[in-house]
Short mmCIF file of C-alpha atoms in Angstrom, two decimals:
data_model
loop_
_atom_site.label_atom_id
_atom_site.label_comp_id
_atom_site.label_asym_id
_atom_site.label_seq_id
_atom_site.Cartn_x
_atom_site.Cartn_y
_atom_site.Cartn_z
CA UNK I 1 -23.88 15.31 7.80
CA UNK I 2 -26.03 12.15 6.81
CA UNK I 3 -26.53 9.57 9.25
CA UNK I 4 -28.56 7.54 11.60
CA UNK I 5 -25.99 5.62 13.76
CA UNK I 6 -24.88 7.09 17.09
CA UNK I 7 -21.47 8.51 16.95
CA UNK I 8 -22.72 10.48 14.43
CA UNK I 9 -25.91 11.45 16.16
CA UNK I 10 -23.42 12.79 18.83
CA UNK I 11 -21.26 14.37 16.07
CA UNK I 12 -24.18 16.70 14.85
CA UNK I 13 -24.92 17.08 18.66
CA UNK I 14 -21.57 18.59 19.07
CA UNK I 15 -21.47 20.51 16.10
CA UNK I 16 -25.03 22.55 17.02
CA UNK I 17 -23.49 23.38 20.63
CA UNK I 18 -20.36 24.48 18.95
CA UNK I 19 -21.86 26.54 16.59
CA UNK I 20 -23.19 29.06 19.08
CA UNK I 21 -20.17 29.09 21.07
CA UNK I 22 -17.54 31.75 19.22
CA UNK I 23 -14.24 30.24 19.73
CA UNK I 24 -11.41 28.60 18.17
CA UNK I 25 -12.19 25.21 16.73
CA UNK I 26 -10.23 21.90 16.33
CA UNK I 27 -11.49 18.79 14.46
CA UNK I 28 -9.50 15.43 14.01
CA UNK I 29 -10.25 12.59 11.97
CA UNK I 30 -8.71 10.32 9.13
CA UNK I 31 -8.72 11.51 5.49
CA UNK I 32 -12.30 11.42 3.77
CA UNK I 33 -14.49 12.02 7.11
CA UNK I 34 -15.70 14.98 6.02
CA UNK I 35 -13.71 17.88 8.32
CA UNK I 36 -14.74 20.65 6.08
CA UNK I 37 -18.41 19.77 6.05
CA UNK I 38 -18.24 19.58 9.63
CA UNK I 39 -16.61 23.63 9.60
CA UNK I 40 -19.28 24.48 7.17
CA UNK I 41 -22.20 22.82 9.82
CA UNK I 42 -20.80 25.03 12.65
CA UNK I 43 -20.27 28.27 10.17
CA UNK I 44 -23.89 28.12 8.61
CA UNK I 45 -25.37 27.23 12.18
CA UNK I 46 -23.94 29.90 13.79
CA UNK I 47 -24.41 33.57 13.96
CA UNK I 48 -21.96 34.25 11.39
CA UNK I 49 -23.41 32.46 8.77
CA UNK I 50 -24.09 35.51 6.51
CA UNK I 51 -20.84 36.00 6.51
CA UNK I 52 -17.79 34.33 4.30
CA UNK I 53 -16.65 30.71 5.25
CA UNK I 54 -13.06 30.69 3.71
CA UNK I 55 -11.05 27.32 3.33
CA UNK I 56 -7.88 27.28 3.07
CA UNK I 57 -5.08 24.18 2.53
CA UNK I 58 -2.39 24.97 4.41
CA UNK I 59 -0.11 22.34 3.06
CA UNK I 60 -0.53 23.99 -0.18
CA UNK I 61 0.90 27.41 0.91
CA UNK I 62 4.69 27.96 0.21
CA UNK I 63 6.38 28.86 3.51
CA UNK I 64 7.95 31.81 1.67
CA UNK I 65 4.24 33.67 0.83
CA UNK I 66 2.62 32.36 4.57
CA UNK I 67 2.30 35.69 5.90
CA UNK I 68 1.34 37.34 2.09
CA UNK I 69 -1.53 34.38 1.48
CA UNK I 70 -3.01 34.88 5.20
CA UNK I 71 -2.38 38.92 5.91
CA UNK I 72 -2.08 40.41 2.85
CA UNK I 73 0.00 42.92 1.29
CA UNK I 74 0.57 46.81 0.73
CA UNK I 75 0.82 48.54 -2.39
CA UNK I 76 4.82 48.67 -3.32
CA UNK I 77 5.62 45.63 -0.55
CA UNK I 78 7.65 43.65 -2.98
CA UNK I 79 8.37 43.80 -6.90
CA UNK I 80 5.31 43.68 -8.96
CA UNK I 81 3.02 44.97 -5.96
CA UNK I 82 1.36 47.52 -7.72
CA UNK I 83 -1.40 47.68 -5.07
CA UNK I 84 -2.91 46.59 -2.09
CA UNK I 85 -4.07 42.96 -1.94
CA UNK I 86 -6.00 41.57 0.85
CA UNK I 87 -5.25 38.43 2.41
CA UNK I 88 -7.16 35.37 3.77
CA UNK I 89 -7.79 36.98 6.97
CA UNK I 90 -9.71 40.06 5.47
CA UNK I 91 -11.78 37.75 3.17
CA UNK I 92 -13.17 35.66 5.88
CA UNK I 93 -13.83 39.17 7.95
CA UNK I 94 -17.40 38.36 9.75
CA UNK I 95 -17.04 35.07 9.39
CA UNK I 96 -15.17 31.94 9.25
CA UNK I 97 -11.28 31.25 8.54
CA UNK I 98 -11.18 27.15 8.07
CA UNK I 99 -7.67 25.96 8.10
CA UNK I 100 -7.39 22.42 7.01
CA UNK I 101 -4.08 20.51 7.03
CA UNK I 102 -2.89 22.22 9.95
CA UNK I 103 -0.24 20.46 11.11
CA UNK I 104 1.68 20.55 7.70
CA UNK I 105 2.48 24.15 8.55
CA UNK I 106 6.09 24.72 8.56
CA UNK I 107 7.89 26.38 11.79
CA UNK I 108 7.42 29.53 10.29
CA UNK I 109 4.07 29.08 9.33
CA UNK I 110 3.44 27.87 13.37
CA UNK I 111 5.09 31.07 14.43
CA UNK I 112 2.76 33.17 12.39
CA UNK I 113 -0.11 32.11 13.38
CA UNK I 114 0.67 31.75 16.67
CA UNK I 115 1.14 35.48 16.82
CA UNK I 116 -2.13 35.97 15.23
CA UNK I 117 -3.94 34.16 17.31
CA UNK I 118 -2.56 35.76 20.66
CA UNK I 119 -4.41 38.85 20.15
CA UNK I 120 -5.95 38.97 16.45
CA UNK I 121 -3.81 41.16 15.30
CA UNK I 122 -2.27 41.12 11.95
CA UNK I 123 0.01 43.20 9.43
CA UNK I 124 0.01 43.02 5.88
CA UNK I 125 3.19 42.38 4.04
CA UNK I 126 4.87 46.36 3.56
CA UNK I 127 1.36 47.39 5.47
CA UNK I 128 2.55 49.46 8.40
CA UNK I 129 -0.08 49.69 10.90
CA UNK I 130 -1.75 47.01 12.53
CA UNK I 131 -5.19 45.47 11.66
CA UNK I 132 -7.56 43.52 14.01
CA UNK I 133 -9.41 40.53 12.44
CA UNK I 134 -12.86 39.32 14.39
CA UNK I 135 -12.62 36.00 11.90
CA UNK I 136 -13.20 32.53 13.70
CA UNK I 137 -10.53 30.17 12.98
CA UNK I 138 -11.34 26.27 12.56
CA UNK I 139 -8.68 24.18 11.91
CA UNK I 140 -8.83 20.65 10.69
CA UNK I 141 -6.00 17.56 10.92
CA UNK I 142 -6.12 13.94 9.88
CA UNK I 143 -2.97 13.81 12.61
CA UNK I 144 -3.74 13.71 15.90
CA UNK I 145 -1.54 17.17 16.93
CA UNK I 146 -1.46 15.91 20.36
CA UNK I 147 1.04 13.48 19.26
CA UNK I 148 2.52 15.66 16.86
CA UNK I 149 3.42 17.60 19.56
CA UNK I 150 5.13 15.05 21.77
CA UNK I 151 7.59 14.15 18.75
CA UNK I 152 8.89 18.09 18.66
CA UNK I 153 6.67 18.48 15.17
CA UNK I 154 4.23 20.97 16.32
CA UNK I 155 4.32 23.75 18.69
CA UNK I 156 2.72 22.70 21.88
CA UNK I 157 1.66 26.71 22.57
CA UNK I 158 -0.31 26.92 19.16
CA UNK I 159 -2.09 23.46 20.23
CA UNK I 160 -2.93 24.96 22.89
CA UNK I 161 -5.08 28.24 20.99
CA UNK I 162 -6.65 25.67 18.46
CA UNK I 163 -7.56 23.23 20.80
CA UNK I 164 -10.35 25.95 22.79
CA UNK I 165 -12.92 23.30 21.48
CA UNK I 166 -12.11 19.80 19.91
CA UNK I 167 -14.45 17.64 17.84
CA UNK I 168 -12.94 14.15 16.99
CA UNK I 169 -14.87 12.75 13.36
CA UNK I 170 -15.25 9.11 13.65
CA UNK I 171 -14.26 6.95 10.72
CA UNK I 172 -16.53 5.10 8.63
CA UNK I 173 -15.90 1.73 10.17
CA UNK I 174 -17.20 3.31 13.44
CA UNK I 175 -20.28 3.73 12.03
CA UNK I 176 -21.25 1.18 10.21
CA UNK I 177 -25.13 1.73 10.03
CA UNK I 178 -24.30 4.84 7.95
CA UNK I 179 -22.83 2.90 4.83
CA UNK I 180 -26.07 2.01 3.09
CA UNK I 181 -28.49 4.52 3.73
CA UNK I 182 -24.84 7.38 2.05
CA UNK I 183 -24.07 4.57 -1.00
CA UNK I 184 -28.34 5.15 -1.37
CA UNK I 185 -27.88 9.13 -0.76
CA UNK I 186 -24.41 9.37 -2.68
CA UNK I 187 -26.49 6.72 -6.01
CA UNK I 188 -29.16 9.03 -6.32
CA UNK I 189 -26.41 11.98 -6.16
CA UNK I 190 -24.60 10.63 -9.37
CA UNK I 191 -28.07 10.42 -11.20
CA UNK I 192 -29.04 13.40 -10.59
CA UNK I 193 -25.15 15.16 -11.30
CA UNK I 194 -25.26 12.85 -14.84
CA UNK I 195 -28.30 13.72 -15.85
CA UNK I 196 -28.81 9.12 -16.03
CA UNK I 197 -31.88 7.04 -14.57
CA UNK I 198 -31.84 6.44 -11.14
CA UNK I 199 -30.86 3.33 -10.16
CA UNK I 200 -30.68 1.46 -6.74
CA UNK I 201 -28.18 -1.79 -5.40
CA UNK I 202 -28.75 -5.17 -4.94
CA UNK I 203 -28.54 -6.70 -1.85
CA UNK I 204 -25.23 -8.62 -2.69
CA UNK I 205 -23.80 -5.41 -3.61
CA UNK I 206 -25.02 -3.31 -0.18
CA UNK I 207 -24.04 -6.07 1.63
CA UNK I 208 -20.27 -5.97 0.46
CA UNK I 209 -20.60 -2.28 0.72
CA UNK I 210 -21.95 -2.86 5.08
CA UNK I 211 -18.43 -5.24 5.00
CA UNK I 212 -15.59 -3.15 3.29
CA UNK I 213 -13.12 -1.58 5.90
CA UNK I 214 -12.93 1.65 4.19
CA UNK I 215 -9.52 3.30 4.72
CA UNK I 216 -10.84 6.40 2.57
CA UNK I 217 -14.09 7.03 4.53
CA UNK I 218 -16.59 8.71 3.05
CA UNK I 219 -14.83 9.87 0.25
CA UNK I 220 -14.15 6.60 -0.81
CA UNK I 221 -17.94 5.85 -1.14
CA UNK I 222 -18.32 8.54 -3.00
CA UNK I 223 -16.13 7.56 -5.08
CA UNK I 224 -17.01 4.16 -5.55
CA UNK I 225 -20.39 4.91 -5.96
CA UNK I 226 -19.68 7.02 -8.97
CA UNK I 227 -17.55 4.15 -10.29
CA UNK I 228 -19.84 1.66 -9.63
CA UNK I 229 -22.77 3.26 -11.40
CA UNK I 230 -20.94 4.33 -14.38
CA UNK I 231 -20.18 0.76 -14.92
CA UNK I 232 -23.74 -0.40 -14.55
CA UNK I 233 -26.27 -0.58 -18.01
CA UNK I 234 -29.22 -1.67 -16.04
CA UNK I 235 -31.38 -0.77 -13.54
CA UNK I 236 -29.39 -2.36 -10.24
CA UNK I 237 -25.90 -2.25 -9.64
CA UNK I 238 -24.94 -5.19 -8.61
CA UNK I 239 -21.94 -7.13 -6.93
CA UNK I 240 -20.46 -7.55 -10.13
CA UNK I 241 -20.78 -3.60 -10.98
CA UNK I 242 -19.18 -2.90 -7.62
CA UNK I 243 -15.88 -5.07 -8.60
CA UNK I 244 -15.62 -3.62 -11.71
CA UNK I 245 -15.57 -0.25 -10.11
CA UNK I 246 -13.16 -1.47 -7.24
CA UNK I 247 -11.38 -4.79 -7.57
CA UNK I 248 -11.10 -5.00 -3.90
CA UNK I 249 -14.61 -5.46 -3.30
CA UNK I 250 -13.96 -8.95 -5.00
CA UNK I 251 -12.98 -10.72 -1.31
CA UNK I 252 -15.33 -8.51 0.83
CA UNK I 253 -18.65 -9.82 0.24
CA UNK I 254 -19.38 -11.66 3.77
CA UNK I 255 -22.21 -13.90 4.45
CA UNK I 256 -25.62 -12.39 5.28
CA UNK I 257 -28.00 -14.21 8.16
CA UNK I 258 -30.20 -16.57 6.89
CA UNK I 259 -34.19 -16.11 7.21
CA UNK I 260 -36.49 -18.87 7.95
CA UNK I 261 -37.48 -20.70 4.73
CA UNK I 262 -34.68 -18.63 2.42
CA UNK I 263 -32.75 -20.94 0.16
CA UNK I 264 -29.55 -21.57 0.93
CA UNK I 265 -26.23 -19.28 0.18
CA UNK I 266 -25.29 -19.50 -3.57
CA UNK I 267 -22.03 -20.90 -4.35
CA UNK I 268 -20.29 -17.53 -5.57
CA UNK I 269 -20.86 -15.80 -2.15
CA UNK I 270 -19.55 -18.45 -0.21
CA UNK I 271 -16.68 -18.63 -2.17
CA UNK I 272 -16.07 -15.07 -1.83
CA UNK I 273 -16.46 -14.55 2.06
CA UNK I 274 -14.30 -17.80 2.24
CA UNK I 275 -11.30 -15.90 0.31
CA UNK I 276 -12.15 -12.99 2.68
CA UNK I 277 -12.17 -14.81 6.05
CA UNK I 278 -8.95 -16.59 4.94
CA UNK I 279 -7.25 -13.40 4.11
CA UNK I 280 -8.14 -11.88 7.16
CA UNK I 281 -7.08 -14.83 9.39
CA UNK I 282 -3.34 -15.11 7.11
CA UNK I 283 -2.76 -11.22 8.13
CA UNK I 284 -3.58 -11.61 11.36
CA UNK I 285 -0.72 -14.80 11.95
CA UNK I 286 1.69 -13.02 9.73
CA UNK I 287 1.47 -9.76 11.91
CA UNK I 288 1.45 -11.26 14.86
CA UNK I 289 4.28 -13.04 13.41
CA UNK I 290 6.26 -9.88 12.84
CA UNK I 291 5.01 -8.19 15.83
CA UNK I 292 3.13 -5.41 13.73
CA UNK I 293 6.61 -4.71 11.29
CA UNK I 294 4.75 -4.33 8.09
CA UNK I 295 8.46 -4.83 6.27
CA UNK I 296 9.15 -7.74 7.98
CA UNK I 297 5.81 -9.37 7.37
CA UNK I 298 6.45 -8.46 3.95
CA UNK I 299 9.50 -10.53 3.33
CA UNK I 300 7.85 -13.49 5.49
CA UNK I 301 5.08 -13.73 3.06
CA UNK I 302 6.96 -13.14 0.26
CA UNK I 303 4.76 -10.13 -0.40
CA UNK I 304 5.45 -6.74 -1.58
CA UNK I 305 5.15 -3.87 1.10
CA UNK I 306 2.76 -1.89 -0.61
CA UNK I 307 0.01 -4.59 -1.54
CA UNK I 308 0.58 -5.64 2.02
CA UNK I 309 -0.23 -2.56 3.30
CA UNK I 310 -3.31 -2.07 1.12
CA UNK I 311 -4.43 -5.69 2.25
CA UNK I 312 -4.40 -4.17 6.02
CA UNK I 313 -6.65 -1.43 5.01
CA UNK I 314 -8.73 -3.34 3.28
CA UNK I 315 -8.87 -5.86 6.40
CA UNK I 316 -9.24 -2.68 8.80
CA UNK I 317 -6.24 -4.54 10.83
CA UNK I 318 -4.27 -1.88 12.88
CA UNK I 319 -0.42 -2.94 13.33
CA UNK I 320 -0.12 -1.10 16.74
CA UNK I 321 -1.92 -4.00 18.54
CA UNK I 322 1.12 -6.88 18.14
CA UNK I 323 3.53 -4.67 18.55
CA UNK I 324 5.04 -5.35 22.35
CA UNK I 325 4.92 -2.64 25.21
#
């Protein structure tokens, strides 16, 4: 995981103790902090890394084939089961079973893996006798379970058997530092995947990049990147590049710090980190307004939910803190 800021210094400390330790895994963090690269660190740093690392979504398994996709069935099991078919369980045998989306898994799904965790025993589907599976299960959540649990959505005894160790990803508006040296790492990974020229970014461009909130993380970048350099002829994406890839970049330029004998701020920046700071200052009123009801700041302003929302995440403003105790 790249990086040179300190949570995620302590991230990849975390990961490297976790790798040699051979239990059950549990990893939290928003959508686009990279959960599954964080499984693959501890897979290919521990002792099982010549072994298979198998992902799965469970959010994308039917709650009628949970027990068929994860154990497996016997020849005959069903119609149309003309053999044996091995199930997630037996493909990550040796190594690592990486269960992402966790806590979209039905109360069926819960109950089934809750079994197999209690003892690592599993049957396939029409198998008959038992099987025992050494795989090592990491699961991954952008929830926190803990209070998935406390509203009645997620069994509190199958928290418990995930939660043997717990790494929490920080977002990247934790760690700030990171931004430019990935949106360098991710520019030279789009040249290279394109077969273009390298390129590199402008300062007005890495320095709206250092002030966006981004609600996607990561992912986002990446994905702005890619945007951002398809849309550049030249040699330097600049700010301009960066808007046309993602409008939203067009109020999040901010000012830099001056150096001794620089010229002043040009016009166009100070316009745009004007727009910014008076957007953030509006939302800030308006939900303290509503005491942190987005739907009710939404007909205040005249606004419609949705954009309102997205202006939040842009913002990085959290509703939770004017909402009264």
């Amino acid at each position: 995981m790249l990086g040179q800021s300190k949570a995620i210094q302590a991230v990849r400390a975390q990961l490297q103790r976790y790798a040699g330790c051979d239990v059950q895994v549990l990893i939290e963090g928003e959508t686009g902090t990279g959960k599954e690269l964080a499984a693959r660190e501890i897979h290919y740093a521990s002792a099982r890394r010549d072994h298979p690392f198998v992902p799965v979504n469970c959010g994308a398994i039917p709650d009628s084939l949970i027990e068929n996709e994860l154990f497996g069935h016997g020849r005959g099991a069903f119609t149309d089961a003309r053999e044996a078919q091995p199930g997630l369980v037996d493909h990550a045998r040796g190594g690592t079973l990486f269960l992402d989306e966790v806590d979209a898994l039905s109360d069926k799904g819960q109950v089934t893996l809750l079994r197999f965790l209690q003892d690592n025993e599993y049957r396939p589907v029409g198998g008959g006798a038992a099987r025992v599976s050494d795989a090592r299960i990491i699961a991954a959540t952008n929830a926190r379970l803990e209070r998935q649990v406390a509203a009645g959505r997620f069994r509190r005894d199958l928290h418990y058997r995930l939660h043997a160790l717990y790494l929490r990803l920080p977002p990247l508006r934790e760690r700030s530092d990171d931004v430019v040296l990935l949106a360098r790492h991710f520019l030279d990974a789009v040249a290279l995947r394109l077969h273009g020229p390298p390129r590199q970014w402008s300062e007005d461009a890495l320095q709206a990049l250092r002030a966006h909130a981004w609600p996607g993380n990561v992912r986002e970048l990446e994905n702005v990147v890619l945007r951002a350099y398809m849309a550049t002829d030249g040699d330097v994406v600049g700010f301009a590049e960066l808007v046309t890839a993602e409008p939203a970049f067009a109020g999040t330029e901010t000012l830099p710090r001056r150096r001794a004998n620089e010229p002043e701020l040009g016009f166009s920046a100070a316009k745009l980190h004007a727009i910014r700071q008076f957007e953030r200052d509006y939302l800030m009123q308006l939900m303290q307004q509503a005491c942190g009801n987005i739907s009710a700041a939404a007909r205040l302003s005249g606004t419609e939910r949705r954009q309102l929302g997205k202006l939040l995440l842009k913002h990085g403003i959290e509703t939770k803190q004017f909402r009264s105790p």
